[in-house]
Amino acid sequence: MTYLPKPRVQHPALTTNAIGLTRRDYEGALTTLCAGCGHDSVTAAIVQAFWELSVPPHTVGKLSGIGCSSKTPAYFLREAHGFNSVHGRMPSVATGAGLANSALALIGVSGDGDSLSIGLGQFAHAIRRNVNLLYLLENNGVYGLTKGQFSASADRGSKSKKGESNEMEPIDPVLVALTLGATFVARSFSGDKAQLVPLIKAGLAHQGFAFIDIISPCVTFNDHEGSTKSYAYTREHQVEVVHADFIPRREAIEAEQPADALTSVVLHDGSTLRLRRVADDYDPADRDRAYAAIRERQQHGEVLTGLLHVATGARDMAGQQQLPEMPLYQVPYDVLCPGADALAQLQRRYR
Amino acid sequence: MPRTNVEHPDYYHKVVDCQWACPAHTNVPEYIRLIAQGRYSDAYMVNRESNVFPGILGRTCDRPCEPACRRTRVDGTPVAICRLKRVAADHKDDIRDRLPRVPATKNGRHIALIGAGPASLTVANDLMPLGYACTIFEQGPKPGGLMRINIPSFRLPEEVLDEEIGYITGMGVDMRYSTPVGSLRALLEGPETFDAVFVGTGAPKGRELALPGRYDSDQVFIGKEWLESIHFGHVTSVGRRVLIIGAGNTAMDCCRSARRLGATEVTVVERKTRRFIKASPWELEDAEEEQVVILENHYPVRYVVDHGRLVGVEFDTFTARDAGDDIVQEPVGRRIVPCDTVIVAIGQENAFPWIERDLGILFDQWDVPVVDRVTHMSTRAGVFFGGDAAFGPGNIIWSVAHGHQAAISIHQFCHGVPVTERPAPGFTLSSTKMGLHEWAYSNNYSPVARQKMTHVDLSARFTTMSIEVEQGFTAEQTRKEVERCLNCDVQTHFTDSLCIECDACIDICPTDCLTLVQETPLETLRSRLKAPAPDTEQALFTSNPLKQTGRIMVKDENICLHCGLCAERCPTYAWDMRKFVLQQPMAGMTFIPLEAVGR
């Protein structure tokens, strides 16, 4: 017997969401990743989040580049649109897809190699443009597909499976995103779905570029003693600073006054993000202080997780470009392409 | 919260719902796998070890295993366990050289067994290979008891009975046919000396319904006796319109027999409503297929007899309204249902007129002997009871289970070991892992529906009494049905120290059986799982706190498919699929001190 397809049988008590689908309806093909890969847990969190939000799968576009992480869109939402692009070029394809059909909920899944090495430029410009995209970076610190070389996110001093030490400074995608002015920056851990699922839901509702760096251990090449991206290390050093609870618009919010540690952020679609500060001195609204806090805690070996920074009100790419509400693909052809006469008229203006 | 003790034989045994529910604890998944491999003889031997009569039970068992089958909770219908048993029996090769050998040197102990039904035969089956001399006293001319004279041959062909009983009598049992025991005292004091006596005389009396008019005609029969008379050829015909009072399994045999004797209008009368009918659902279904009509809410009042000829039965009729587990019935009126023959099939009773009451065997207020539920010994040491004679009417598989237990007791009794010090069950647990994604069992889930048994055409089956109605599964049906089994004996075995809490098992589990959760009391745990586990009949496995987060792994055993995906996705082999084999205590497994056997 080779791989089994996951039996379609489900628990008789499995409930359906607002559009009548079960969680199983949001699954995809059977994973071909290693047993125990963190990416599979991220996949499960994505499935859970889309199911809870009752998103019709066919209104989703899922995109990726190359790498273990980039295989994962095959494993969720089998009825969604998808594009598996060339290495590191997912942001461009996502940008184009978003321009053509702004009604699609876009989710891009990338990895530390795809985003921080070959695709670093693309990653940076997608942030700069504030493309309306949920960008998940499954970060394991190694090139798993090529047998475990250090990636650009490997921490200095962390050990490879063979025992070699990494001498180079890591690129921290969260700090990069903050530097470039990302409006939604979070870090989470594949082994902590209680934190990850609401973050994915909030990221989907966020208008603009929502970035979640997910520490997702490579069970085959980077889960040993001396690794700083292993299950055990992450569990030991993870410190959640802001817990986000996502409350969709249709759910009534209790009238009680938020406690000191609670802040509510209303997103553009009317849903609410309820932020619970776990650490007292952290303010996710203040980008500079967030940056400083992350840097400072890193010196102490802590990995800050949660919704690290959120800013609402910034215009996304479609807003910056003053695109119409109507998705471009629905705009009648003669309006979208007014013909040779209109072109000639336009060109005359530049003469 | 304590870790689940999987070292106790009961924990994994209970996960194998069918085996747990079977009184004889037949290893069902194992024999179904052997059938799947075409190893019918091996499957038969696995069966025979525990239930002794696979061919007979494969046709007539009351199937306590099937309502328990996990498959019911998954897709609504159980695996056709019983009829697969028949497949093994029908397609096996000659297995006589695989039967337990009887030693040439006897152990010098002599056991008397009264009644040649399934209980006594099981005792003989267990004791003969240990060197005992067994004598079975049977009042009839042939062995089998109720299996032969009460179960009509259209359900159980005589050849099957003869073959399987022959395996036991062929061990050299001293069979004394047509030898009713009229007095237990005489047997105990008689010329022959017995080291122990086993009473397996069944529940020989059909219950009477002595309403007015009962004895005014010759067309009112007691079901059990009537079936016996058909078996012996004393009854060869019946009235055109037959009324069966009572709706248990005997009633089903009666109504179907009546159809074969020429009755054209057969009606079964139930005092309450359909859901109170005692007959097994499949027996009721088979009867209705033969155009038997069911009358509900009818209480018999009197037999209507006109000048010595039975013309009908008068009933009080009722309406019924559901009230929880019971119903509320309101009287409507009286009516006479015309008929030519009445068969009363309202239960059976034990009767022991042949046991003197001063032998030290205590009888209770219902005049049945006081018998220990575990040891099967009566209040007189050395006299054991089993089958229907012990605790009232049950079915064949219970008699077999009693026989095994009584054999253990007799063996211990004969060697001076207290009957209460019983050998303990044990088990083996071995990994089925064959490779990265390979297991020593077919772990894929097959979505096919339960296969439907093919029956002989209605017109053909009424021509004679002995045409077997069920034709058995075809090769194609067997191939499909075996794959429906979920291999519940292949256990999901968890090693706490290996788990790295990567969630892979939880994410892949198709039926959401697994949860990693903070330790919490068992009462609240059931509601905190990934899928709620309200069925407290089904166990929760809980691990020790795990090393990374201190959470515990919880598995709800309820609807696990045993597909092994948790183990396939586990990077550290913390989950493994291990085959559980129950080691049932049997006679001969008791530790007998050497001096007890005279060495």
mmCIF file with all atom_site columns, N, CA and C in Angstrom, chain A residues 232-265:
data_model
loop_
_atom_site.group_PDB
_atom_site.id
_atom_site.type_symbol
_atom_site.label_atom_id
_atom_site.label_alt_id
_atom_site.label_comp_id
_atom_site.label_asym_id
_atom_site.label_entity_id
_atom_site.label_seq_id
_atom_site.pdbx_PDB_ins_code
_atom_site.Cartn_x
_atom_site.Cartn_y
_atom_site.Cartn_z
_atom_site.occupancy
_atom_site.B_iso_or_equiv
_atom_site.pdbx_formal_charge
_atom_site.auth_seq_id
_atom_site.auth_comp_id
_atom_site.auth_asym_id
_atom_site.auth_atom_id
_atom_site.pdbx_PDB_model_num
ATOM 1   N N  . ALA A 1 232 ? 11.055  22.249 19.832 1.00 0.00 ? 232 ALA A N  1
ATOM 2   C CA . ALA A 1 232 ? 11.379  22.426 21.249 1.00 0.00 ? 232 ALA A CA 1
ATOM 3   C C  . ALA A 1 232 ? 11.893  23.840 21.518 1.00 0.00 ? 232 ALA A C  1
ATOM 4   N N  . TYR A 1 233 ? 12.821  24.346 20.642 1.00 0.00 ? 233 TYR A N  1
ATOM 5   C CA . TYR A 1 233 ? 13.403  25.667 20.854 1.00 0.00 ? 233 TYR A CA 1
ATOM 6   C C  . TYR A 1 233 ? 12.320  26.742 20.785 1.00 0.00 ? 233 TYR A C  1
ATOM 7   N N  . THR A 1 234 ? 11.474  26.624 19.777 1.00 0.00 ? 234 THR A N  1
ATOM 8   C CA . THR A 1 234 ? 10.447  27.649 19.599 1.00 0.00 ? 234 THR A CA 1
ATOM 9   C C  . THR A 1 234 ? 9.501   27.666 20.790 1.00 0.00 ? 234 THR A C  1
ATOM 10  N N  . ARG A 1 235 ? 9.139   26.479 21.262 1.00 0.00 ? 235 ARG A N  1
ATOM 11  C CA . ARG A 1 235 ? 8.228   26.413 22.417 1.00 0.00 ? 235 ARG A CA 1
ATOM 12  C C  . ARG A 1 235 ? 8.861   27.053 23.643 1.00 0.00 ? 235 ARG A C  1
ATOM 13  N N  . GLU A 1 236 ? 10.161  26.869 23.755 1.00 0.00 ? 236 GLU A N  1
ATOM 14  C CA . GLU A 1 236 ? 10.835  27.374 24.940 1.00 0.00 ? 236 GLU A CA 1
ATOM 15  C C  . GLU A 1 236 ? 11.045  28.887 24.879 1.00 0.00 ? 236 GLU A C  1
ATOM 16  N N  . HIS A 1 237 ? 11.244  29.437 23.676 1.00 0.00 ? 237 HIS A N  1
ATOM 17  C CA . HIS A 1 237 ? 11.633  30.844 23.559 1.00 0.00 ? 237 HIS A CA 1
ATOM 18  C C  . HIS A 1 237 ? 10.537  31.748 23.031 1.00 0.00 ? 237 HIS A C  1
ATOM 19  N N  . GLN A 1 238 ? 9.382   31.147 22.686 1.00 0.00 ? 238 GLN A N  1
ATOM 20  C CA . GLN A 1 238 ? 8.302   31.956 22.129 1.00 0.00 ? 238 GLN A CA 1
ATOM 21  C C  . GLN A 1 238 ? 7.642   32.774 23.245 1.00 0.00 ? 238 GLN A C  1
ATOM 22  N N  . VAL A 1 239 ? 7.473   34.066 22.998 1.00 0.00 ? 239 VAL A N  1
ATOM 23  C CA . VAL A 1 239 ? 6.767   34.930 23.957 1.00 0.00 ? 239 VAL A CA 1
ATOM 24  C C  . VAL A 1 239 ? 5.668   35.650 23.183 1.00 0.00 ? 239 VAL A C  1
ATOM 25  N N  . GLU A 1 240 ? 4.442   35.365 23.521 1.00 0.00 ? 240 GLU A N  1
ATOM 26  C CA . GLU A 1 240 ? 3.348   36.032 22.815 1.00 0.00 ? 240 GLU A CA 1
ATOM 27  C C  . GLU A 1 240 ? 3.155   37.412 23.443 1.00 0.00 ? 240 GLU A C  1
ATOM 28  N N  . VAL A 1 241 ? 3.187   38.462 22.617 1.00 0.00 ? 241 VAL A N  1
ATOM 29  C CA . VAL A 1 241 ? 3.017   39.801 23.188 1.00 0.00 ? 241 VAL A CA 1
ATOM 30  C C  . VAL A 1 241 ? 1.620   40.356 22.960 1.00 0.00 ? 241 VAL A C  1
ATOM 31  N N  . VAL A 1 242 ? 1.035   40.066 21.788 1.00 0.00 ? 242 VAL A N  1
ATOM 32  C CA . VAL A 1 242 ? -0.316  40.566 21.520 1.00 0.00 ? 242 VAL A CA 1
ATOM 33  C C  . VAL A 1 242 ? -1.142  39.444 20.947 1.00 0.00 ? 242 VAL A C  1
ATOM 34  N N  . HIS A 1 243 ? -2.187  39.064 21.661 1.00 0.00 ? 243 HIS A N  1
ATOM 35  C CA . HIS A 1 243 ? -3.039  38.029 21.119 1.00 0.00 ? 243 HIS A CA 1
ATOM 36  C C  . HIS A 1 243 ? -4.194  38.680 20.368 1.00 0.00 ? 243 HIS A C  1
ATOM 37  N N  . ALA A 1 244 ? -4.406  38.262 19.135 1.00 0.00 ? 244 ALA A N  1
ATOM 38  C CA . ALA A 1 244 ? -5.485  38.848 18.328 1.00 0.00 ? 244 ALA A CA 1
ATOM 39  C C  . ALA A 1 244 ? -6.658  37.886 18.282 1.00 0.00 ? 244 ALA A C  1
ATOM 40  N N  . ASP A 1 245 ? -7.842  38.407 18.580 1.00 0.00 ? 245 ASP A N  1
ATOM 41  C CA . ASP A 1 245 ? -9.059  37.624 18.348 1.00 0.00 ? 245 ASP A CA 1
ATOM 42  C C  . ASP A 1 245 ? -9.831  38.300 17.247 1.00 0.00 ? 245 ASP A C  1
ATOM 43  N N  . PHE A 1 246 ? -10.192 37.536 16.256 1.00 0.00 ? 246 PHE A N  1
ATOM 44  C CA . PHE A 1 246 ? -10.866 38.120 15.107 1.00 0.00 ? 246 PHE A CA 1
ATOM 45  C C  . PHE A 1 246 ? -12.373 37.939 15.247 1.00 0.00 ? 246 PHE A C  1
ATOM 46  N N  . ILE A 1 247 ? -13.109 39.030 15.154 1.00 0.00 ? 247 ILE A N  1
ATOM 47  C CA . ILE A 1 247 ? -14.562 38.957 15.287 1.00 0.00 ? 247 ILE A CA 1
ATOM 48  C C  . ILE A 1 247 ? -15.195 39.426 13.985 1.00 0.00 ? 247 ILE A C  1
ATOM 49  N N  . PRO A 1 248 ? -15.742 38.527 13.192 1.00 0.00 ? 248 PRO A N  1
ATOM 50  C CA . PRO A 1 248 ? -16.339 38.938 11.914 1.00 0.00 ? 248 PRO A CA 1
ATOM 51  C C  . PRO A 1 248 ? -17.504 39.899 12.157 1.00 0.00 ? 248 PRO A C  1
ATOM 52  N N  . ARG A 1 249 ? -17.816 40.677 11.125 1.00 0.00 ? 249 ARG A N  1
ATOM 53  C CA . ARG A 1 249 ? -18.810 41.733 11.260 1.00 0.00 ? 249 ARG A CA 1
ATOM 54  C C  . ARG A 1 249 ? -20.160 41.201 11.733 1.00 0.00 ? 249 ARG A C  1
ATOM 55  N N  . ARG A 1 250 ? -20.547 40.017 11.226 1.00 0.00 ? 250 ARG A N  1
ATOM 56  C CA . ARG A 1 250 ? -21.902 39.542 11.509 1.00 0.00 ? 250 ARG A CA 1
ATOM 57  C C  . ARG A 1 250 ? -22.088 39.106 12.967 1.00 0.00 ? 250 ARG A C  1
ATOM 58  N N  . GLU A 1 251 ? -20.980 38.918 13.676 1.00 0.00 ? 251 GLU A N  1
ATOM 59  C CA . GLU A 1 251 ? -21.127 38.498 15.064 1.00 0.00 ? 251 GLU A CA 1
ATOM 60  C C  . GLU A 1 251 ? -21.247 39.707 15.988 1.00 0.00 ? 251 GLU A C  1
ATOM 61  N N  . ALA A 1 252 ? -22.215 39.665 16.881 1.00 0.00 ? 252 ALA A N  1
ATOM 62  C CA . ALA A 1 252 ? -22.397 40.785 17.794 1.00 0.00 ? 252 ALA A CA 1
ATOM 63  C C  . ALA A 1 252 ? -21.213 40.869 18.743 1.00 0.00 ? 252 ALA A C  1
ATOM 64  N N  . ILE A 1 253 ? -20.759 42.090 18.983 1.00 0.00 ? 253 ILE A N  1
ATOM 65  C CA . ILE A 1 253 ? -19.658 42.272 19.928 1.00 0.00 ? 253 ILE A CA 1
ATOM 66  C C  . ILE A 1 253 ? -20.280 42.627 21.272 1.00 0.00 ? 253 ILE A C  1
ATOM 67  N N  . GLU A 1 254 ? -19.860 41.980 22.295 1.00 0.00 ? 254 GLU A N  1
ATOM 68  C CA . GLU A 1 254 ? -20.412 42.276 23.618 1.00 0.00 ? 254 GLU A CA 1
ATOM 69  C C  . GLU A 1 254 ? -20.112 43.733 23.968 1.00 0.00 ? 254 GLU A C  1
ATOM 70  N N  . ALA A 1 255 ? -21.054 44.358 24.647 1.00 0.00 ? 255 ALA A N  1
ATOM 71  C CA . ALA A 1 255 ? -20.973 45.810 24.865 1.00 0.00 ? 255 ALA A CA 1
ATOM 72  C C  . ALA A 1 255 ? -19.955 46.202 25.937 1.00 0.00 ? 255 ALA A C  1
ATOM 73  N N  . GLU A 1 256 ? -19.460 45.241 26.673 1.00 0.00 ? 256 GLU A N  1
ATOM 74  C CA . GLU A 1 256 ? -18.579 45.577 27.797 1.00 0.00 ? 256 GLU A CA 1
ATOM 75  C C  . GLU A 1 256 ? -17.379 46.414 27.348 1.00 0.00 ? 256 GLU A C  1
ATOM 76  N N  . GLN A 1 257 ? -16.971 47.281 28.229 1.00 0.00 ? 257 GLN A N  1
ATOM 77  C CA . GLN A 1 257 ? -15.811 48.120 27.948 1.00 0.00 ? 257 GLN A CA 1
ATOM 78  C C  . GLN A 1 257 ? -14.562 47.247 27.907 1.00 0.00 ? 257 GLN A C  1
ATOM 79  N N  . PRO A 1 258 ? -13.721 47.454 26.901 1.00 0.00 ? 258 PRO A N  1
ATOM 80  C CA . PRO A 1 258 ? -12.494 46.668 26.903 1.00 0.00 ? 258 PRO A CA 1
ATOM 81  C C  . PRO A 1 258 ? -11.639 46.969 28.129 1.00 0.00 ? 258 PRO A C  1
ATOM 82  N N  . ALA A 1 259 ? -11.077 45.956 28.677 1.00 0.00 ? 259 ALA A N  1
ATOM 83  C CA . ALA A 1 259 ? -10.180 46.154 29.813 1.00 0.00 ? 259 ALA A CA 1
ATOM 84  C C  . ALA A 1 259 ? -8.917  46.858 29.334 1.00 0.00 ? 259 ALA A C  1
ATOM 85  N N  . ASP A 1 260 ? -8.081  47.231 30.231 1.00 0.00 ? 260 ASP A N  1
ATOM 86  C CA . ASP A 1 260 ? -6.868  47.958 29.876 1.00 0.00 ? 260 ASP A CA 1
ATOM 87  C C  . ASP A 1 260 ? -6.045  47.252 28.816 1.00 0.00 ? 260 ASP A C  1
ATOM 88  N N  . ALA A 1 261 ? -5.976  45.950 28.975 1.00 0.00 ? 261 ALA A N  1
ATOM 89  C CA . ALA A 1 261 ? -5.109  45.206 28.076 1.00 0.00 ? 261 ALA A CA 1
ATOM 90  C C  . ALA A 1 261 ? -5.787  44.906 26.741 1.00 0.00 ? 261 ALA A C  1
ATOM 91  N N  . LEU A 1 262 ? -7.043  45.342 26.581 1.00 0.00 ? 262 LEU A N  1
ATOM 92  C CA . LEU A 1 262 ? -7.768  45.043 25.355 1.00 0.00 ? 262 LEU A CA 1
ATOM 93  C C  . LEU A 1 262 ? -7.916  46.289 24.483 1.00 0.00 ? 262 LEU A C  1
ATOM 94  N N  . THR A 1 263 ? -7.621  46.135 23.203 1.00 0.00 ? 263 THR A N  1
ATOM 95  C CA . THR A 1 263 ? -7.848  47.224 22.259 1.00 0.00 ? 263 THR A CA 1
ATOM 96  C C  . THR A 1 263 ? -8.635  46.638 21.101 1.00 0.00 ? 263 THR A C  1
ATOM 97  N N  . SER A 1 264 ? -9.631  47.391 20.616 1.00 0.00 ? 264 SER A N  1
ATOM 98  C CA . SER A 1 264 ? -10.369 46.916 19.453 1.00 0.00 ? 264 SER A CA 1
ATOM 99  C C  . SER A 1 264 ? -9.978  47.726 18.233 1.00 0.00 ? 264 SER A C  1
ATOM 100 N N  . VAL A 1 265 ? -9.751  47.028 17.143 1.00 0.00 ? 265 VAL A N  1
ATOM 101 C CA . VAL A 1 265 ? -9.437  47.702 15.893 1.00 0.00 ? 265 VAL A CA 1
ATOM 102 C C  . VAL A 1 265 ? -10.511 47.292 14.901 1.00 0.00 ? 265 VAL A C  1
#
